[in-house]
Short mmCIF file of C-alpha atoms and ligand atoms in Angstrom, two decimals:
data_model
loop_
_atom_site.label_atom_id
_atom_site.label_comp_id
_atom_site.label_asym_id
_atom_site.label_seq_id
_atom_site.Cartn_x
_atom_site.Cartn_y
_atom_site.Cartn_z
CA MET A 1 -6.15 -18.06 -17.63
CA THR A 2 -3.57 -19.22 -15.12
CA ARG A 3 0.05 -18.08 -15.28
CA GLU A 4 2.85 -19.52 -13.21
CA ALA A 5 4.16 -17.71 -10.12
CA ASN A 6 6.49 -20.33 -8.76
CA LEU A 7 8.53 -18.09 -6.41
CA CYS A 8 5.45 -17.59 -4.21
CA LYS A 9 4.36 -20.61 -2.11
CA GLN A 10 0.71 -19.53 -2.56
CA CYS A 11 -0.28 -20.45 1.01
CA PRO A 12 -3.95 -20.51 2.09
CA VAL A 13 -3.15 -17.45 4.27
CA CYS A 14 -0.35 -15.17 3.11
CA ASN A 15 1.41 -14.79 6.46
CA GLY A 16 5.14 -14.66 5.75
CA VAL A 17 6.04 -18.03 7.30
CA ALA A 18 6.78 -20.25 4.30
CA CYS A 19 8.68 -17.50 2.44
CA ARG A 20 10.76 -16.17 5.37
CA GLY A 21 13.94 -14.51 4.14
CA GLN A 22 13.16 -14.99 0.45
CA ILE A 23 14.24 -11.83 -1.32
CA PRO A 24 14.20 -11.93 -4.36
CA GLY A 25 10.90 -13.64 -3.77
CA VAL A 26 7.99 -12.39 -1.70
CA GLY A 27 9.30 -12.97 1.83
CA GLY A 28 10.27 -10.69 4.66
CA ILE A 29 13.94 -9.89 5.26
CA GLY A 30 16.09 -12.09 7.52
CA GLN A 31 13.96 -14.35 9.69
CA GLY A 32 10.87 -12.79 8.15
CA THR A 33 9.72 -11.57 11.55
CA ALA A 34 8.52 -8.11 10.51
CA PHE A 35 6.22 -9.58 7.85
CA ILE A 36 4.88 -12.16 10.33
CA ASN A 37 4.47 -9.43 13.02
CA ASN A 38 2.26 -7.44 10.65
CA VAL A 39 -0.13 -10.34 10.14
CA GLN A 40 -0.21 -11.36 13.80
CA ALA A 41 -0.76 -7.83 15.15
CA LEU A 42 -4.01 -7.59 13.24
CA LYS A 43 -5.32 -10.68 15.01
CA LYS A 44 -4.95 -8.97 18.39
CA TYR A 45 -8.10 -7.00 17.57
CA GLY A 46 -11.65 -8.29 17.40
CA LEU A 47 -14.75 -6.64 15.96
CA LEU A 48 -17.58 -5.73 18.31
CA MET A 49 -20.72 -7.18 16.77
CA ASP A 50 -23.79 -4.96 17.11
CA VAL A 51 -26.90 -5.76 15.12
CA VAL A 52 -29.48 -4.17 17.43
CA ASN A 53 -30.28 -1.27 15.13
CA ASN A 54 -32.36 -0.43 12.08
CA ILE A 55 -29.53 -0.31 9.50
CA GLN A 56 -30.83 -1.73 6.20
CA THR A 57 -27.97 -0.88 3.85
CA VAL A 58 -24.35 0.13 4.35
CA ASP A 59 -22.32 2.62 2.32
CA ALA A 60 -18.61 1.69 2.29
CA SER A 61 -17.61 4.49 -0.06
CA THR A 62 -15.01 7.08 0.90
CA THR A 63 -13.25 10.00 -0.78
CA LEU A 64 -9.45 10.15 -0.87
CA PHE A 65 -7.51 12.83 -2.74
CA GLY A 66 -10.66 13.83 -4.62
CA LYS A 67 -11.49 10.31 -5.84
CA THR A 68 -14.49 8.39 -4.57
CA TYR A 69 -13.63 4.79 -3.66
CA SER A 70 -16.16 1.96 -3.43
CA PHE A 71 -14.45 1.08 -0.11
CA PRO A 72 -11.18 2.24 1.53
CA LEU A 73 -8.78 -0.10 -0.29
CA LEU A 74 -5.79 0.68 -2.50
CA ILE A 75 -3.34 -1.82 -3.93
CA ALA A 76 0.26 -1.47 -2.75
CA PRO A 77 3.16 -0.98 -5.19
CA ILE A 78 4.86 -4.27 -6.09
CA ALA A 79 7.79 -3.93 -8.49
CA GLY A 80 9.80 -6.70 -10.14
CA ILE A 81 6.89 -9.06 -10.66
CA LYS A 82 9.07 -11.46 -12.70
CA ASN A 83 11.96 -11.66 -10.23
CA ASN A 84 9.80 -11.80 -7.13
CA TYR A 85 6.89 -13.99 -8.26
CA GLY A 86 8.51 -16.03 -11.01
CA THR A 87 5.89 -15.04 -13.57
CA ASP A 88 6.55 -14.41 -17.21
CA ILE A 89 4.93 -10.98 -17.48
CA PRO A 90 6.75 -7.64 -17.36
CA ASP A 91 5.80 -4.97 -14.81
CA TYR A 92 4.04 -2.99 -17.55
CA VAL A 93 1.55 -5.82 -18.23
CA TYR A 94 1.06 -6.52 -14.51
CA ASN A 95 0.35 -2.86 -13.77
CA SER A 96 -1.90 -2.38 -16.80
CA GLU A 97 -4.04 -5.33 -15.73
CA LEU A 98 -4.01 -4.26 -12.10
CA ALA A 99 -5.00 -0.67 -12.93
CA LYS A 100 -7.86 -1.90 -15.10
CA ALA A 101 -9.11 -4.24 -12.37
CA CYS A 102 -8.91 -1.46 -9.77
CA ASP A 103 -10.76 0.96 -12.00
CA GLU A 104 -13.56 -1.53 -12.58
CA GLU A 105 -13.80 -2.17 -8.83
CA GLY A 106 -13.85 1.55 -7.94
CA ILE A 107 -10.50 1.66 -6.16
CA SER A 108 -6.93 2.61 -7.16
CA CYS A 109 -3.42 1.22 -7.06
CA PHE A 110 0.18 2.32 -6.62
CA VAL A 111 2.94 1.31 -9.04
CA GLY A 112 6.52 0.73 -7.87
CA ASP A 113 10.06 1.51 -8.93
CA GLY A 114 13.43 -0.14 -9.45
CA ILE A 115 16.95 0.33 -10.78
CA ASP A 116 15.81 -0.31 -14.36
CA MET A 117 13.93 2.99 -14.69
CA GLU A 118 12.28 2.20 -18.01
CA ASN A 119 10.79 -1.19 -17.12
CA PHE A 120 10.15 -0.75 -13.40
CA PHE A 121 9.06 2.90 -13.29
CA HIS A 122 8.38 4.65 -16.59
CA LEU A 123 6.29 1.89 -18.22
CA PRO A 124 4.30 1.07 -15.05
CA ALA A 125 3.57 4.82 -14.66
CA ARG A 126 2.51 4.89 -18.31
CA ALA A 127 0.16 1.97 -17.59
CA ILE A 128 -1.64 4.07 -14.97
CA HIS A 129 -1.88 6.98 -17.40
CA GLU A 130 -3.25 4.78 -20.19
CA GLN A 131 -5.82 3.17 -17.91
CA GLY A 132 -7.35 6.54 -17.02
CA GLY A 133 -4.95 7.92 -14.42
CA GLN A 134 -6.56 6.26 -11.40
CA GLY A 135 -3.34 5.40 -9.59
CA PHE A 136 -0.26 6.71 -7.79
CA VAL A 137 3.37 6.32 -8.82
CA THR A 138 6.00 5.50 -6.19
CA ILE A 139 9.61 6.65 -6.45
CA LYS A 140 12.45 5.09 -4.47
CA PRO A 141 14.56 7.46 -2.33
CA TRP A 142 17.31 7.67 -4.96
CA VAL A 143 19.98 10.33 -4.82
CA MET A 144 18.26 13.56 -5.74
CA ASP A 145 19.11 13.90 -9.46
CA LYS A 146 17.51 10.48 -10.09
CA VAL A 147 14.39 11.56 -8.20
CA VAL A 148 14.17 14.69 -10.36
CA GLU A 149 14.58 12.57 -13.50
CA ARG A 150 11.65 10.33 -12.49
CA ILE A 151 9.35 13.17 -11.46
CA ASN A 152 10.03 14.83 -14.82
CA LEU A 153 9.13 11.57 -16.59
CA VAL A 154 5.67 11.49 -15.03
CA LYS A 155 4.95 15.23 -15.19
CA GLU A 156 2.75 14.82 -18.25
CA PHE A 157 1.09 11.64 -17.02
CA ASP A 158 -2.36 11.61 -15.57
CA VAL A 159 -1.82 10.12 -12.08
CA LEU A 160 -3.50 10.66 -8.70
CA GLY A 161 -0.26 11.52 -6.93
CA ILE A 162 3.41 10.79 -6.34
CA ALA A 163 4.66 8.69 -3.44
CA MET A 164 8.15 7.96 -2.14
CA ASP A 165 8.90 4.76 -0.21
CA VAL A 166 11.52 6.33 2.04
CA ASP A 167 12.01 2.99 3.81
CA ALA A 168 13.55 1.55 0.64
CA ALA A 169 16.74 3.27 1.83
CA GLY A 170 17.04 0.02 3.80
CA LEU A 171 16.84 -2.34 0.83
CA PRO A 172 20.34 -3.92 0.79
CA LEU A 173 20.22 -4.44 -2.96
CA LEU A 174 19.71 -0.75 -3.64
CA ARG A 175 22.06 0.91 -1.19
CA ASN A 176 25.14 -0.09 -3.17
CA SER A 177 23.51 -0.15 -6.59
CA VAL A 178 24.60 1.89 -9.60
CA THR A 179 21.83 4.31 -8.65
CA PRO A 180 22.14 4.48 -4.87
CA VAL A 181 19.33 5.30 -2.45
CA GLU A 182 19.71 7.53 0.60
CA ASN A 183 17.85 8.63 3.72
CA LYS A 184 15.64 11.66 3.14
CA ASP A 185 15.39 14.37 5.81
CA GLU A 186 12.83 17.18 6.16
CA ASN A 187 14.60 19.46 3.66
CA ALA A 188 14.84 16.71 1.06
CA LEU A 189 11.15 15.85 1.48
CA ARG A 190 10.23 19.54 1.15
CA LYS A 191 12.21 19.76 -2.09
CA ILE A 192 10.47 16.64 -3.46
CA LYS A 193 7.07 18.06 -2.51
CA GLU A 194 7.96 21.22 -4.47
CA LEU A 195 8.97 19.12 -7.48
CA CYS A 196 5.59 17.35 -7.37
CA GLY A 197 3.90 20.67 -8.14
CA ASP A 198 0.14 20.39 -7.71
CA LYS A 199 0.20 16.58 -7.50
CA PRO A 200 -0.30 15.17 -3.99
CA PHE A 201 2.89 13.85 -2.36
CA ILE A 202 2.73 10.79 -0.11
CA VAL A 203 5.57 9.55 2.10
CA LYS A 204 5.51 5.75 2.39
CA GLY A 205 7.42 3.95 5.12
CA ILE A 206 6.49 5.95 8.24
CA MET A 207 6.61 4.04 11.54
CA THR A 208 6.84 6.75 14.25
CA PRO A 209 4.83 9.86 15.18
CA GLU A 210 8.05 11.90 14.88
CA ALA A 211 8.63 10.85 11.28
CA ALA A 212 4.96 11.50 10.48
CA LEU A 213 5.25 15.05 11.82
CA ILE A 214 8.43 15.64 9.78
CA ALA A 215 6.58 14.55 6.63
CA LEU A 216 3.73 16.88 7.57
CA ARG A 217 6.08 19.84 8.14
CA ALA A 218 7.75 19.13 4.79
CA GLY A 219 4.38 19.59 3.13
CA ALA A 220 3.43 15.97 2.41
CA ASN A 221 -0.25 15.43 1.70
CA GLY A 222 -0.27 11.92 3.07
CA ILE A 223 1.72 9.07 4.55
CA VAL A 224 1.67 5.30 4.39
CA VAL A 225 2.35 3.70 7.76
CA SER A 226 4.45 0.85 6.42
CA ASN A 227 7.50 -1.30 7.08
CA HIS A 228 7.65 -2.27 3.41
CA GLY A 229 5.86 -5.52 4.12
CA GLY A 230 8.74 -6.53 6.41
CA ARG A 231 11.32 -6.39 3.64
CA VAL A 232 13.72 -3.79 5.01
CA LEU A 233 14.28 -4.53 8.73
CA ASP A 234 13.96 -7.86 10.50
CA ASP A 235 12.07 -7.58 13.82
CA ALA A 236 10.53 -4.25 12.81
CA CYS A 237 7.35 -3.47 14.74
CA ALA A 238 4.01 -4.32 13.17
CA THR A 239 2.28 -1.43 11.44
CA MET A 240 -0.94 -1.98 13.44
CA ASP A 241 1.08 -1.53 16.66
CA VAL A 242 2.17 1.99 15.69
CA LEU A 243 -0.87 3.22 13.75
CA GLU A 244 -2.85 4.64 16.65
CA GLU A 245 -0.09 6.90 18.00
CA ILE A 246 0.66 8.19 14.51
CA VAL A 247 -3.04 8.99 13.96
CA GLU A 248 -3.07 10.87 17.27
CA ALA A 249 0.04 12.90 16.35
CA VAL A 250 -1.20 13.85 12.87
CA GLN A 251 -4.60 15.09 14.15
CA GLY A 252 -6.31 14.80 10.79
CA LYS A 253 -3.87 17.18 9.05
CA MET A 254 -2.99 14.71 6.29
CA THR A 255 -4.27 11.48 4.82
CA ILE A 256 -3.07 8.32 6.56
CA PHE A 257 -2.79 4.99 4.78
CA VAL A 258 -1.43 1.81 6.33
CA ASP A 259 -0.21 -1.49 4.89
CA GLY A 260 1.37 -4.78 5.88
CA GLY A 261 -0.40 -8.08 6.45
CA PHE A 262 -3.99 -7.03 5.68
CA ARG A 263 -5.68 -10.14 4.33
CA THR A 264 -9.42 -9.77 4.92
CA GLY A 265 -12.13 -7.13 4.88
CA THR A 266 -12.29 -7.39 8.66
CA ASP A 267 -8.53 -6.58 8.81
CA ILE A 268 -9.18 -3.44 6.74
CA PHE A 269 -12.06 -2.51 9.06
CA LYS A 270 -9.69 -2.65 12.07
CA ALA A 271 -7.28 -0.09 10.60
CA ILE A 272 -10.13 2.25 9.66
CA ALA A 273 -11.41 1.91 13.23
CA LEU A 274 -7.98 3.00 14.53
CA GLY A 275 -8.12 6.11 12.34
CA ALA A 276 -6.54 5.19 9.00
CA ASP A 277 -8.19 6.72 5.93
CA GLY A 278 -7.34 3.79 3.67
CA VAL A 279 -5.50 0.46 3.62
CA LEU A 280 -3.03 -0.84 1.03
CA VAL A 281 -2.95 -4.56 0.32
CA GLY A 282 0.07 -5.95 -1.50
CA ARG A 283 1.00 -9.61 -1.92
CA PRO A 284 -2.38 -11.43 -2.15
CA ILE A 285 -3.71 -9.10 -4.85
CA ALA A 286 -0.37 -9.14 -6.68
CA LEU A 287 -0.47 -12.95 -6.75
CA ALA A 288 -4.09 -12.98 -8.01
CA CYS A 289 -3.23 -10.51 -10.76
CA ALA A 290 0.07 -12.19 -11.69
CA THR A 291 -1.58 -15.59 -12.07
CA GLU A 292 -5.09 -14.72 -13.25
CA GLY A 293 -4.85 -11.22 -14.68
CA ILE A 294 -7.69 -8.70 -14.55
CA GLU A 295 -10.36 -11.23 -13.57
CA GLY A 296 -8.18 -12.69 -10.79
CA ALA A 297 -7.43 -9.27 -9.34
CA LYS A 298 -11.09 -8.25 -9.51
CA LYS A 299 -12.16 -11.43 -7.75
CA ALA A 300 -9.62 -10.90 -4.96
CA ILE A 301 -10.62 -7.23 -4.53
CA ASN A 302 -14.28 -8.18 -4.54
CA LYS A 303 -13.77 -10.72 -1.78
CA LEU A 304 -12.24 -7.99 0.43
CA LYS A 305 -15.10 -5.64 -0.48
CA THR A 306 -17.77 -8.18 0.44
CA GLU A 307 -16.06 -8.92 3.75
CA PHE A 308 -15.69 -5.21 4.55
CA ASN A 309 -19.36 -4.51 3.79
CA HIS A 310 -20.40 -7.46 5.92
CA ALA A 311 -18.21 -6.23 8.79
CA MET A 312 -19.90 -2.82 8.58
CA ARG A 313 -23.35 -4.35 8.64
CA MET A 314 -22.53 -6.65 11.56
CA THR A 315 -21.00 -3.87 13.68
CA GLY A 316 -23.77 -1.34 13.10
CA CYS A 317 -21.82 1.00 10.82
CA ALA A 318 -23.98 2.58 8.12
CA THR A 319 -21.09 4.67 6.73
CA VAL A 320 -17.29 4.58 6.91
CA LYS A 321 -17.41 7.52 9.36
CA ASP A 322 -19.23 5.24 11.82
CA ILE A 323 -16.20 2.91 11.96
CA THR A 324 -14.53 4.13 15.13
CA LYS A 325 -12.37 2.71 17.90
CA ARG A 326 -15.57 1.74 19.72
CA LYS A 327 -16.22 -0.90 17.06
CA ILE A 328 -13.13 -3.01 17.88
CA LYS A 329 -11.53 -4.39 21.01
CA LYS A 330 -8.01 -5.53 21.79
CA GLN A 331 -8.26 -9.16 22.81
CA THR A 332 -6.16 -11.07 25.30
CA MET A 333 -4.48 -13.83 23.31
C1 FMN B 401 7.81 -8.31 -4.23
C2 FMN B 401 7.56 -6.97 -3.60
C3 FMN B 401 7.92 -5.81 -4.28
C4 FMN B 401 7.68 -4.56 -3.71
N1 FMN B 401 8.01 -3.42 -4.41
C5 FMN B 401 7.75 -2.21 -3.86
C6 FMN B 401 8.03 -1.01 -4.57
O1 FMN B 401 8.52 -1.00 -5.69
N2 FMN B 401 7.74 0.17 -3.97
C7 FMN B 401 7.18 0.22 -2.72
O2 FMN B 401 6.91 1.31 -2.21
N3 FMN B 401 6.91 -0.90 -2.02
C8 FMN B 401 7.16 -2.10 -2.56
N4 FMN B 401 6.86 -3.24 -1.86
C9 FMN B 401 6.21 -3.12 -0.55
C10 FMN B 401 4.67 -3.09 -0.70
O3 FMN B 401 4.25 -1.97 -1.41
C11 FMN B 401 3.91 -3.05 0.62
O4 FMN B 401 4.44 -2.09 1.48
C12 FMN B 401 3.80 -4.37 1.31
O5 FMN B 401 4.00 -5.46 0.45
C13 FMN B 401 2.42 -4.43 1.94
O6 FMN B 401 2.30 -5.55 2.69
P1 FMN B 401 1.53 -6.89 2.20
O7 FMN B 401 2.20 -7.36 0.99
O8 FMN B 401 1.78 -7.76 3.39
O9 FMN B 401 0.06 -6.58 2.00
C14 FMN B 401 7.09 -4.49 -2.42
C15 FMN B 401 6.73 -5.66 -1.74
C16 FMN B 401 6.94 -6.88 -2.32
C17 FMN B 401 6.52 -8.13 -1.58
#
């Protein structure tokens, strides 16, 4: 099966160059620099090969929010698959197929949100529920009554947790929409955490240690270090350039995910080495799923898994806990 996705240039490496400024589409905002920064920052690190040991097998599994993952990968929320990729499938179908692929590969995914609550939020959340509940829902930082409405909609759904992409307050299309978004401060985040009840709450779109500590004080269970794949602020710093100081500030008190520009298993390894608990990959998996459905998504996830396992073996890491800062080195470019 191959479906069209003609708004994505489908480059050999998904690096933000050919699609600069294309929103709707899959590009970064403005000159596309924040998206490109994400990809390039990862290349500043190299892996330190070390095969002088007696490691025979590696175990890439890890436990996040009570779920055991085959390796530390989650798929990032991508809403509006039709408008952004040019495919013919609705978000419900995309997310159903993605959730199934993730489940079969022993990982999980996030689903997104949009102005059209039914098609971009409720049905994608239902897809997670129907596929066994192995995924997170993500709510945009709408004005509070709209947040409450969405949390109520998913109360009865089986999901791993509820996230909010606070950085979507910067999406130009949403700020002046019929359902406006707004910045969320510590009190607002605390209120949202309360509304989540016993479901974990994850704040997505954190780029400074200060913001991470505010999320922590508000009771968040996790954060995603993210600049929304470079879609909300041109020239935003790369996520890999801020990850280490955020990890240091949080001191293991909540789960830290990171996303933006991760394209290989060795890229994922680098973030784990800097202290992230898991990595979200967005565009390449979304494209694979949009064009080739469950099998395409599984193949793309499997490629990352094979590369990650190989990186562990070649750096002398028998378990994910062995992946530390000592396994990578910042290179002079
Ligand atoms: C077309 C598109 C739609 C997106 N929709 C959402 C969304 O609904 N919610 C959200 O939190 N992030 C959304 N994002 C951001 C991604 O979840 C993620 O942060 C980013 O794409 C990760 O970087 P990568 O695509 O370079 O791997 C979207 C990104 C793209 C490209």
